Coordinates of C-alpha atoms and ligand atoms in Angstrom, one line a residue:
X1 CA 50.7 0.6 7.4
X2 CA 48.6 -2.4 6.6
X3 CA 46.6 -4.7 8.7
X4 CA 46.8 -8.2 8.4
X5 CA 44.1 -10.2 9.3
X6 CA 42.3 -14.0 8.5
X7 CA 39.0 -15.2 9.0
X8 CA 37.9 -17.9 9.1
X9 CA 34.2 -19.1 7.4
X10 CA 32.5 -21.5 9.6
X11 CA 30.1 -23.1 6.6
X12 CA 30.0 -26.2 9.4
X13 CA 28.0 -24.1 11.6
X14 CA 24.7 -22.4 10.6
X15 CA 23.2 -19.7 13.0
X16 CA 19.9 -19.6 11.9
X17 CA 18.0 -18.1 9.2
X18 CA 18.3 -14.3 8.1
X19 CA 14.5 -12.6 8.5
X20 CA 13.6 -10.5 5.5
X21 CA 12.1 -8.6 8.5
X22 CA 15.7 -7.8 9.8
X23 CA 15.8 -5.4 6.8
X24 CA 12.7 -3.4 7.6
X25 CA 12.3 0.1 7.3
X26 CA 10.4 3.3 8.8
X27 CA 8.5 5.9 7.8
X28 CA 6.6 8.3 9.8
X29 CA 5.0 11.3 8.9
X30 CA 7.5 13.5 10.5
X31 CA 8.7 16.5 8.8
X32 CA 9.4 15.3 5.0
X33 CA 9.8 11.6 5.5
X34 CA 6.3 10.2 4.3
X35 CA 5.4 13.5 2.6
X36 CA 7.7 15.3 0.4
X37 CA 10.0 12.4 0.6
X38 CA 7.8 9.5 -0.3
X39 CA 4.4 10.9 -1.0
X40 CA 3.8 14.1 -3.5
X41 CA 0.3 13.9 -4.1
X42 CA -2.0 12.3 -6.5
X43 CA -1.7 14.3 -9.8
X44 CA 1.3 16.4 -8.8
X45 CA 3.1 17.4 -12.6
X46 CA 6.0 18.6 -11.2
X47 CA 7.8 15.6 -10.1
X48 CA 7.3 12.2 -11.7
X49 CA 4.6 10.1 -9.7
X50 CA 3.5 6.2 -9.6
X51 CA -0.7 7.2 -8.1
X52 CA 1.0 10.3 -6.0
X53 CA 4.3 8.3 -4.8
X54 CA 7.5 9.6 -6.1
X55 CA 8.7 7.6 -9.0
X56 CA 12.6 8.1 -8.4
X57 CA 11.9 6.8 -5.0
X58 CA 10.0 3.7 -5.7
X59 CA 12.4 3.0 -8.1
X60 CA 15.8 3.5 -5.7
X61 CA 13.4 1.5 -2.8
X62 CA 12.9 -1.2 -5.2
X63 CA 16.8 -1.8 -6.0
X64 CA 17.6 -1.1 -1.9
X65 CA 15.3 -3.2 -1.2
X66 CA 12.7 -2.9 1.7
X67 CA 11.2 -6.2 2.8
X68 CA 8.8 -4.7 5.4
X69 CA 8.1 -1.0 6.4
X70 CA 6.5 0.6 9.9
X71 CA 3.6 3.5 9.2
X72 CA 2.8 5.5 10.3
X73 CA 4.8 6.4 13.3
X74 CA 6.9 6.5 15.9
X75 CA 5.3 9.0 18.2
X76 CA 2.7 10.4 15.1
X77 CA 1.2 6.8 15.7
X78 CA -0.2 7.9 19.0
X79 CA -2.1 10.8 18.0
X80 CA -3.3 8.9 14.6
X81 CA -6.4 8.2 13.6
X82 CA -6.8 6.0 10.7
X83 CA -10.1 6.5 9.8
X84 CA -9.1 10.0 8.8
X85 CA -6.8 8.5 6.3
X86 CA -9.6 6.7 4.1
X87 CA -12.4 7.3 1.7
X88 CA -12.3 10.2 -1.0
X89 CA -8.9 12.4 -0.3
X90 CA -11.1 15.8 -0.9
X91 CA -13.7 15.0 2.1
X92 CA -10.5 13.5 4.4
X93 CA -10.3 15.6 7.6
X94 CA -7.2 18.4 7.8
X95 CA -5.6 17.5 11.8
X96 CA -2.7 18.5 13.8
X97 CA -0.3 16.0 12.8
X98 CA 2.2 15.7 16.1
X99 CA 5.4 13.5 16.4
X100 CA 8.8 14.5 18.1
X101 CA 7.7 18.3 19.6
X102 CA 6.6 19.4 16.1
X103 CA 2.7 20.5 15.0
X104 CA 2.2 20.4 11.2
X105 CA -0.8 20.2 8.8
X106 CA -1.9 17.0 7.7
X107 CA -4.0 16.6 5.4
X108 CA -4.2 13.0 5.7
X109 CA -3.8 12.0 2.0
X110 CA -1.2 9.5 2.6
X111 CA -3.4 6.9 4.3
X112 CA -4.0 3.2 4.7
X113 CA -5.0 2.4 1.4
X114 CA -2.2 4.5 0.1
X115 CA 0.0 3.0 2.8
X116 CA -0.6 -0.8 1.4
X117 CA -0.5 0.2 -2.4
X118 CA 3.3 1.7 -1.7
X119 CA 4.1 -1.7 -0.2
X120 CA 2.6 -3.7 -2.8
X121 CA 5.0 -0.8 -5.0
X122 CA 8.3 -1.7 -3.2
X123 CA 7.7 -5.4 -2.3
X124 CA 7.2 -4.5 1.1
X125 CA 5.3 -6.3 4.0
X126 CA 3.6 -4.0 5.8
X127 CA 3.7 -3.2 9.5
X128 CA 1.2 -0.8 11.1
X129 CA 1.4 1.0 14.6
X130 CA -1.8 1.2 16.5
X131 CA -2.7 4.7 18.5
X132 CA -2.9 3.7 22.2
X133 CA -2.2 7.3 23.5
X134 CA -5.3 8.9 21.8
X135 CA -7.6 6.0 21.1
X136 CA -9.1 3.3 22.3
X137 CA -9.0 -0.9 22.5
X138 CA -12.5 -0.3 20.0
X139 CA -10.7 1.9 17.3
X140 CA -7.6 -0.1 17.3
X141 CA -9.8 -3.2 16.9
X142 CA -12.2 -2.0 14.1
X143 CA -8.6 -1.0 12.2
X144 CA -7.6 -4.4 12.2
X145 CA -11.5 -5.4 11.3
X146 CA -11.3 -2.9 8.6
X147 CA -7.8 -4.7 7.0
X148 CA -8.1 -7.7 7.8
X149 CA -11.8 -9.0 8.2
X150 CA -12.8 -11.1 5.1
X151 CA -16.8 -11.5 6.5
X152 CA -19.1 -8.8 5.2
X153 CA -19.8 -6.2 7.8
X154 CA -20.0 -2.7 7.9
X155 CA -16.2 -1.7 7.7
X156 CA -15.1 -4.5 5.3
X157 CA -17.5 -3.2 3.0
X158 CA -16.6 0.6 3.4
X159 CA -13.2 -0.9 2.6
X160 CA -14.4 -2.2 -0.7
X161 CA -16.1 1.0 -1.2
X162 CA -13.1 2.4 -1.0
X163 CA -11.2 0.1 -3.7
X164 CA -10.2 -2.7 -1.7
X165 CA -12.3 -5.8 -1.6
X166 CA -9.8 -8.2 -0.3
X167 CA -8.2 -7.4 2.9
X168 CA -4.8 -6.1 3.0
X169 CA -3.7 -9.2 5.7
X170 CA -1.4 -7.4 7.6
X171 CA 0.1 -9.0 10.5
X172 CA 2.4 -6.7 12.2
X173 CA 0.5 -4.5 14.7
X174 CA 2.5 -2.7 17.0
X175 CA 0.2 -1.7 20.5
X176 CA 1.3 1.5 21.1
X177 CA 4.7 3.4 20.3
X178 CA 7.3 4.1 22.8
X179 CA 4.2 4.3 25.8
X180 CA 6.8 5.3 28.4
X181 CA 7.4 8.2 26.9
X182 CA 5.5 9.9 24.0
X183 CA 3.2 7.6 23.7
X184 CA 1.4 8.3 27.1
X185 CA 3.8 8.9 29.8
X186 CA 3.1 5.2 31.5
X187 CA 5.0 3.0 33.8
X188 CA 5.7 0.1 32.9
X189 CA 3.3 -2.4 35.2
X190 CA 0.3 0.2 34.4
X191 CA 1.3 -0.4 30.2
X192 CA 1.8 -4.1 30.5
X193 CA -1.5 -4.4 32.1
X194 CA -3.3 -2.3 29.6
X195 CA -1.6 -3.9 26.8
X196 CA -3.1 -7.3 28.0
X197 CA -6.4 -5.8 27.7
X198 CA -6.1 -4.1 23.8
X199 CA -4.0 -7.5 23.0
X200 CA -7.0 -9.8 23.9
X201 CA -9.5 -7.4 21.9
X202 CA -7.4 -7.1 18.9
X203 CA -6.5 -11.4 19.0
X204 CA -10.5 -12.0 18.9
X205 CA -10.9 -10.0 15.7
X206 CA -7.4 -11.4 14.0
X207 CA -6.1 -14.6 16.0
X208 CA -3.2 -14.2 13.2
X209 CA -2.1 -10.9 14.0
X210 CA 1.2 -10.8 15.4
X211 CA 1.5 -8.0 18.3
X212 CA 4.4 -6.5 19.0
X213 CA 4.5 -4.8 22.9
X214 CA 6.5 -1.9 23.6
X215 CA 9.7 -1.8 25.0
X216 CA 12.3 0.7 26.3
X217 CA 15.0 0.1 28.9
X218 CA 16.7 -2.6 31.2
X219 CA 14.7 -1.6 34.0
X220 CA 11.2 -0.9 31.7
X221 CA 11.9 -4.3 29.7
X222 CA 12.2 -6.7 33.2
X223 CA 9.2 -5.4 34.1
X224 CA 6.8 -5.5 31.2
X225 CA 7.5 -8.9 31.0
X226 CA 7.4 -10.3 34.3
X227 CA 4.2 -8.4 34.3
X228 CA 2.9 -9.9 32.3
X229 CA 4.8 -13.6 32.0
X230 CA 1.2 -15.1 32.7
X231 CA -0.3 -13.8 29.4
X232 CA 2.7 -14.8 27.2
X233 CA 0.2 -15.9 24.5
X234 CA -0.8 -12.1 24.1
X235 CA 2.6 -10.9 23.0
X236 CA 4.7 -12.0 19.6
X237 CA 7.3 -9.6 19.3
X238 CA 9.1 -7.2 22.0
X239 CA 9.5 -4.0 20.8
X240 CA 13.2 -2.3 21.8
X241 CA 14.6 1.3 20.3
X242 CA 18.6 2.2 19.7
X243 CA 19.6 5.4 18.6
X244 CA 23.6 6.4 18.5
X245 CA 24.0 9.7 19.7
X246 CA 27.8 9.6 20.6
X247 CA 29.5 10.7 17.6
X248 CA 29.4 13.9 17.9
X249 CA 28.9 16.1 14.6
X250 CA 27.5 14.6 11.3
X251 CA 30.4 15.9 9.2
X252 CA 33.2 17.2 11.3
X253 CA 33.9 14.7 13.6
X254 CA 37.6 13.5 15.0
X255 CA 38.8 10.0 14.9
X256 CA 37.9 9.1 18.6
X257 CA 34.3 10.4 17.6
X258 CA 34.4 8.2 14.9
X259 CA 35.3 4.9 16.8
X260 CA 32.7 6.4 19.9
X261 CA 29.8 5.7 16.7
X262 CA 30.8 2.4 15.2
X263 CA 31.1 1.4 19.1
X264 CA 27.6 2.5 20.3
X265 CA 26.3 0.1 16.8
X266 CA 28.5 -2.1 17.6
X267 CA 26.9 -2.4 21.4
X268 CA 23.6 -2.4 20.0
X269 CA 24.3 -6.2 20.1
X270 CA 24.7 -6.3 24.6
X271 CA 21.3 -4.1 24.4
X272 CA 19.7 -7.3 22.4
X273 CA 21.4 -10.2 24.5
X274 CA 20.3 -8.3 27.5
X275 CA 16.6 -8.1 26.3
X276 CA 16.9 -11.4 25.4
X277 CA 18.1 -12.7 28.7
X278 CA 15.0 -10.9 30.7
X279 CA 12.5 -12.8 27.8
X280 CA 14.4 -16.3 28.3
X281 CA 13.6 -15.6 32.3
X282 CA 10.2 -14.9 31.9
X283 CA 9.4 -17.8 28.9
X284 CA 7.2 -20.1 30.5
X285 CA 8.8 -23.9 30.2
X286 CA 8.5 -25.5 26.5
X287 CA 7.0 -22.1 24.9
X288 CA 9.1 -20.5 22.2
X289 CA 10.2 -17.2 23.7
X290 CA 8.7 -14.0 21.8
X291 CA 11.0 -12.0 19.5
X292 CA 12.9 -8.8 19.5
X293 CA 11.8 -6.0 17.4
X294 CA 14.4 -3.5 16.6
X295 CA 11.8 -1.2 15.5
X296 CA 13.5 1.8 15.0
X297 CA 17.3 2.1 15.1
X298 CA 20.2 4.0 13.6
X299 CA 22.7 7.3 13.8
X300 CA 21.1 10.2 15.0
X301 CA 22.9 13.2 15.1
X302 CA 23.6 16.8 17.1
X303 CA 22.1 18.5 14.0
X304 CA 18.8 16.5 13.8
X305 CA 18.0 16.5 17.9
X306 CA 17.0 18.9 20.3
X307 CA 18.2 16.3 23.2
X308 CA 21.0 14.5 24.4
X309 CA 25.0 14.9 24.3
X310 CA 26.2 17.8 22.2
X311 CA 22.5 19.1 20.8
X312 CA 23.5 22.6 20.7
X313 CA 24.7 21.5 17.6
X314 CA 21.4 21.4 16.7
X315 CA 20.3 23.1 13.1
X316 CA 17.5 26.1 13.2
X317 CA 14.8 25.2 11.7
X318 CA 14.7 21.8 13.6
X319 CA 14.2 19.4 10.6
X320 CA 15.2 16.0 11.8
X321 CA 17.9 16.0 8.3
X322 CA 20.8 14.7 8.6
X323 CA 24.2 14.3 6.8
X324 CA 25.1 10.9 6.4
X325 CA 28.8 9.9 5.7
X326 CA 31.2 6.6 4.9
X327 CA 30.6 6.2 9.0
X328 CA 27.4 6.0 9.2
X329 CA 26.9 3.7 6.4
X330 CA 29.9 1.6 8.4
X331 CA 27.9 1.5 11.7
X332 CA 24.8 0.4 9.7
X333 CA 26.9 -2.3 8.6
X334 CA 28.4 -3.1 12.2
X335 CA 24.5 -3.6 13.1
X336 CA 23.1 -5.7 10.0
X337 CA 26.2 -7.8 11.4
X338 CA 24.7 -7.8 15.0
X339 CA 21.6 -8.7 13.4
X340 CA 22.9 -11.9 11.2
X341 CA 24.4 -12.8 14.7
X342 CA 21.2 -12.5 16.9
X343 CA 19.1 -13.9 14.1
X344 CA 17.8 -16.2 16.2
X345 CA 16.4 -13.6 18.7
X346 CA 15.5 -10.8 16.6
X347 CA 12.6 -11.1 14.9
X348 CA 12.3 -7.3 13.1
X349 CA 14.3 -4.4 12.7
X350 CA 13.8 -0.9 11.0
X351 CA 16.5 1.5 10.3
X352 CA 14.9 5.0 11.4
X353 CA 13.8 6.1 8.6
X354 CA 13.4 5.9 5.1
X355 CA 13.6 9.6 3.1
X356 CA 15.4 12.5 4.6
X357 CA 14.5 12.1 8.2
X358 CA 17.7 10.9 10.3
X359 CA 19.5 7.4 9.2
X360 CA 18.0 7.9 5.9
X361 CA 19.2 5.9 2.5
X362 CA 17.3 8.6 0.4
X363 CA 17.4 12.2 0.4
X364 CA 15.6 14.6 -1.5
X365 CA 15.5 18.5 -2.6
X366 CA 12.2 19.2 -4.9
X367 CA 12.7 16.8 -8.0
X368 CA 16.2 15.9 -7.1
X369 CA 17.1 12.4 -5.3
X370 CA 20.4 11.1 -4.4
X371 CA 21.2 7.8 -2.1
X372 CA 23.3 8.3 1.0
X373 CA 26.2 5.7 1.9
X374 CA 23.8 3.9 3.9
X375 CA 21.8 3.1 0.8
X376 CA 24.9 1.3 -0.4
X377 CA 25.8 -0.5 2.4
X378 CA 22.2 -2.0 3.1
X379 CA 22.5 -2.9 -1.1
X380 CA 25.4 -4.2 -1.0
X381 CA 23.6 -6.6 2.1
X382 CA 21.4 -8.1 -1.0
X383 CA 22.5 -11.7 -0.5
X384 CA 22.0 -12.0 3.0
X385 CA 18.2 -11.1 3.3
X386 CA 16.4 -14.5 3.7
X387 CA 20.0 -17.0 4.1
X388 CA 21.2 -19.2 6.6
X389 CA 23.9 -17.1 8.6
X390 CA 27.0 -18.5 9.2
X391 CA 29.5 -17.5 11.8
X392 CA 32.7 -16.0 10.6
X393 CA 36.2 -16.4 13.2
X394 CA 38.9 -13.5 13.0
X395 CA 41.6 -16.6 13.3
X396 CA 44.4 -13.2 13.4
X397 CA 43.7 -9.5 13.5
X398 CA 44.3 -6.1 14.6
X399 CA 41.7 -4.2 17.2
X400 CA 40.7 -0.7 16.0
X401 CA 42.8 1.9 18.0
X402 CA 42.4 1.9 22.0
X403 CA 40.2 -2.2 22.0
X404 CA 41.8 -5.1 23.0
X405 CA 42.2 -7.4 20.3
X406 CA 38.8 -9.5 20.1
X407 CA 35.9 -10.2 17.8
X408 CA 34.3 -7.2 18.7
X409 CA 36.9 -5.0 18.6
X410 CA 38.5 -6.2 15.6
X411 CA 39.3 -3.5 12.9
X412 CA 38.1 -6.3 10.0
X413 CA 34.6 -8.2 11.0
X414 CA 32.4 -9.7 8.5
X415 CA 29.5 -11.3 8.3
X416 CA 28.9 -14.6 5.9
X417 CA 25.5 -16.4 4.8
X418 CA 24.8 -19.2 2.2
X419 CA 21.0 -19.8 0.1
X420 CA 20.6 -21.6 -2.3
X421 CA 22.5 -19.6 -4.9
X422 CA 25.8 -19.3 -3.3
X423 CA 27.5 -18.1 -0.2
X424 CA 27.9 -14.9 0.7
X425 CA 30.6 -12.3 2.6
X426 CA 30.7 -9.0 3.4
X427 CA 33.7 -7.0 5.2
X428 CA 34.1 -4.4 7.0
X429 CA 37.3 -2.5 7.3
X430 CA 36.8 0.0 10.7
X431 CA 39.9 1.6 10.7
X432 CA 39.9 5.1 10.6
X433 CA 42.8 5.3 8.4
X434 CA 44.6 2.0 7.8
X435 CA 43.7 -0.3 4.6
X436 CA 43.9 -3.9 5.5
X437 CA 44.4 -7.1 3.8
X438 CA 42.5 -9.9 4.4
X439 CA 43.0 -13.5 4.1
X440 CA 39.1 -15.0 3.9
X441 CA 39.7 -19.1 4.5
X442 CA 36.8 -20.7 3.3
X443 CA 35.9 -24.7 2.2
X444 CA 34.3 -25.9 -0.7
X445 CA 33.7 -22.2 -2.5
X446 CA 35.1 -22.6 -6.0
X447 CA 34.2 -19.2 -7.6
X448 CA 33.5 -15.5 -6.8
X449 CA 30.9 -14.7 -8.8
X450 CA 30.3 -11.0 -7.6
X451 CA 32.3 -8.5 -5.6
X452 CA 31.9 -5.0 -4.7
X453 CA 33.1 -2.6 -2.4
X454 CA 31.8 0.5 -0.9
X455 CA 34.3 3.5 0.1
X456 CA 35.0 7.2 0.1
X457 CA 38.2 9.3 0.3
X458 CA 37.7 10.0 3.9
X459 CA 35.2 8.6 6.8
X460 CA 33.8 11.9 6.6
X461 CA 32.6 11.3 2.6
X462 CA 28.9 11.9 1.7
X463 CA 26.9 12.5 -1.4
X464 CA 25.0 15.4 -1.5
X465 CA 22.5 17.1 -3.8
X466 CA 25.2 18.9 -5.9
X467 CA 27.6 15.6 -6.1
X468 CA 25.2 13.0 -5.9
X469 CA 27.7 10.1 -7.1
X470 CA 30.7 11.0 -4.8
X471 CA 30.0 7.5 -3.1
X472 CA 29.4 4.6 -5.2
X473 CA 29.8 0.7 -5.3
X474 CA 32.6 -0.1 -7.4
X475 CA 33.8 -4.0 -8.9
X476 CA 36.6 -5.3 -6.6
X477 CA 38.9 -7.7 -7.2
X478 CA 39.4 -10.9 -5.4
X479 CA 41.9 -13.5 -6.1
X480 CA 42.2 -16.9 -5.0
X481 CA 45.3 -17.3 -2.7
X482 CA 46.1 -21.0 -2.4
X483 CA 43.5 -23.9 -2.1
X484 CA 40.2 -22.4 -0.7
X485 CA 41.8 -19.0 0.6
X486 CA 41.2 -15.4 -0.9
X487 CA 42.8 -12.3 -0.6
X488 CA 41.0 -9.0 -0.7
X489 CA 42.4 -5.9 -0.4
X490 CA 39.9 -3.1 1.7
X491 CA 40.7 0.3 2.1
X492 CA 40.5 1.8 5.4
X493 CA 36.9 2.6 6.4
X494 CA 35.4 0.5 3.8
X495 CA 32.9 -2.3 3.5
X496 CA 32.7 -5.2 1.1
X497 CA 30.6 -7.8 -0.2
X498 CA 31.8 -11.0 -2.1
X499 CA 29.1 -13.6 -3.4
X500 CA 30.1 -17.4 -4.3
X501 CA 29.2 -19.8 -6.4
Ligands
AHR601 O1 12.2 8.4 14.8 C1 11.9 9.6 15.5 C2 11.3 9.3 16.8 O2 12.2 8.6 17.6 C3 10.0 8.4 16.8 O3 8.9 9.1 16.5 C4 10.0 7.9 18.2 O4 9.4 6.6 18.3 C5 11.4 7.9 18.6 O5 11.6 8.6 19.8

């Protein structure tokens, strides 16, 4: 059987503009994300490096791409002290490096400098998360100083000593990392109240630095921000979390499993509009309300988790790897199109994280590399990153199995945007095991100047180390059906892009 369905591309009524910063990315040092996975050493000969950064991974980064990336945790970020990530890598201190239950060696050679030179590598903006569990207002403060001062003082000069005489301007600092949990165990008045107090330190030394305050439920959200609704200057971004952890196993999942995933992405979009809801209540009259930050979200599975629903499923050694199949790169997509939607509220996101560890579009074993199904579906969002959404109306669908027939439950939903080079679509095709055919009515679009699809035999398709090119993008037809109508025929579980002159 086929589904039929027709959108409809509302070019007549723009959203709002499409962050680069909704395309961020994480990496923490936890297990082999930062090292192993991005970082190999400074004169490693074994495996091709660009000044100790894998080269193969630059290279895949590059093409992904990565607009902005988080450093260097999560819950590592609490325990981190940067100054033991600068000056000469020999005399840089060996600590307990602690994020998620585990204690490894770290001998800090991935740090700041190295940090901003992989960004400036990958074209990324870099976002740094401030200890607030271990440290203190002063050392957050004299981080900042130290990357962002421009006068000559003590630590803008050890900074040159160290190779970088102009500052590094960054301007995302997040205060803290999960501090209800990990990152000191607080409640939510006490943490809004001690925010205020490392927020007004860290604005006299950068007035430019945009904070972002942490965030974590309904009940934790409402209350940071009433807290502190008389100090909105102090806070820029709000900083919410969104795993999915209902799928079940990686690999061998059934069909319900699979729509319980794309349906947890999917209400990754209520969590937002909730969040958003207790800022618009707490926004004092004619001041723009402070953004979302989606700072770490994406599939994390029974394997990779020594928590939640089904974690005896968890894999010995704990390693935080996970497989990642056609349905996970389809729920990424189901949230880039949540993001495009709430453009207007969500200021960042980063998919959690960036090599090997959980949602990851990279994976790699010694000098191999290969790029997940995720990897592909965030490429194939190219076009998007930096456009002018534009809503797009299922006009006549099918729901996926068990939903009654609306936009979010629709087995085709796309997403559309427009720049100055063209307009852009991309698909999705949720069913589990139906192809559909979709009539795409659009006006003014002359041309299709690009497509390409992304799909696998089966949901449960993956690449791995042994068949690293099992999933692919491949050219797809489109043809023109009629005067400004398009047919495109998707395959079920399958996502595709189509660009427009
Ligand atoms: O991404 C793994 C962990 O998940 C992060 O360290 C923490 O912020 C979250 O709980």
């Amino acid at each position: 059987m086929t589904i039929d369905t027709t959108l409809t591309l509302r070019a007549d009524a723009p959203i709002g503009t499409i962050s680069p910063r909704l395309y961020g990315h994480f990496a923490e040092h936890l297990e082999r994300c930062c090292y192993d996975g991005l970082w190999v050493g400074l004169g490693n000969k074994d495996i091709p490096n660009i000044g100790g950064f894998r080269t193969d991974v630059v290279n895949a980064l590059k093409a992904m791409p990565v607009p902005m990336l988080r450093w260097p945790g999560g819950c590592y970020a609490d325990h981190y002290h940067w100054r033991d990530g600068i000056g000469a890598p020999e005399s840089r201190p060996r600590r307990l490096g602690m994020s998620c239950g585990l204690q490894v060696e770290d001998d800090n050679g991935l740090g700041t400098h190295e940090f901003i030179a992989f960004c400036r590598l990958i074209g990324a903006e870099p976002y740094l998360a401030g200890n607030m569990g271990s440290g203190s207002v002063q050392e957050m403060c004299d981080c900042v100083e130290y990357c962002n001062a421009s006068i000559s003082t003590d630590l803008t000069r050890e900074r040159a000593a160290n190779g970088s005489p102009a500052p590094f301007g960054v301007k995302l600092w997040g205060v803290g990392n999960e501090n209800w949990g990990c990152g000191g165990s607080y409640d939510a008045a006490t943490y809004a109240q001690e925010y205020r107090r490392y927020a007004t330190m860290l604005r006299h030394v950068d007035p430019k630095a945009e904070l972002v305050i942490c965030g974590h439920n309904d009940a934790w959200n409402e209350e940071v921000i009433r807290t502190n609704r008389n100090h909105y200057g102090l806070m820029d971004h709000f900083s919410i979390h969104r795993y999915w952890i209902n799928g079940n196993a990686e690999t061998n999942f059934t069909e319900d499993q699979y729509y319980n995933l794309l349906a947890e992405a999917q209400d990754t979009e209520n969590f937002i509009e909730t969040t958003s809801g207790f800022i618009r209540e707490y926004t004092p009259a004619g001041v723009k309300p402070i953004g979302i930050a989606l700072d770490e979200w994406g599939v994390w599975h029974p394997e990779a988790r020594p928590w939640g629903p089904t974690h005896e499923l968890m894999r010995e050694p704990l390693s935080y790897e996970q497989a990642d199949t056609m349905r996970d790169a389809l729920a990424a997509g189901i949230a880039l199109e949540v993001f495009h939607r709430q453009c207007n509220v969500l200021t960042l996101a980063n998919l959690a994280q960036i090599v090997n560890v959980l949602h990851a579009p990279v994976m790699t074993e010694g000098a191999a590399m290969w790029l997940t199904p995720t990897y592909y579906a965030l490429q194939l969002h190219t076009p998007h990153i930096g456009a002018t959404a534009l809503p797009i109306e299922v006009t006549h669908g099918t729901s996926v199995p068990n939903g009654q027939f609306n936009v979010a439950s629709s087995a085709v939903s796309a997403t559309a945007s427009t720049n100055n080079s063209g307009t852009a679509v991309t698909l999705i095709n949720r069913h589990f095991d139906q192809a559909a055919s979709v009539t795409l009515v659009t006006s003014g679009l002359k041309q299709v100047v690009k497509a390409r699809i992304l799909a696998g035999d089966s949901p449960r398709a993956q690449n791995s180390i042994e068949k690293p090119d099992s999933i692919a993008l491949a050219d797809l037809s489109v043809t023109a059906d009629g005067s400004n109508q398009w047919r495109i025929e998707l395959p079920a579980h399958s996502m595709a892009t189509i660009e427009f002159a």
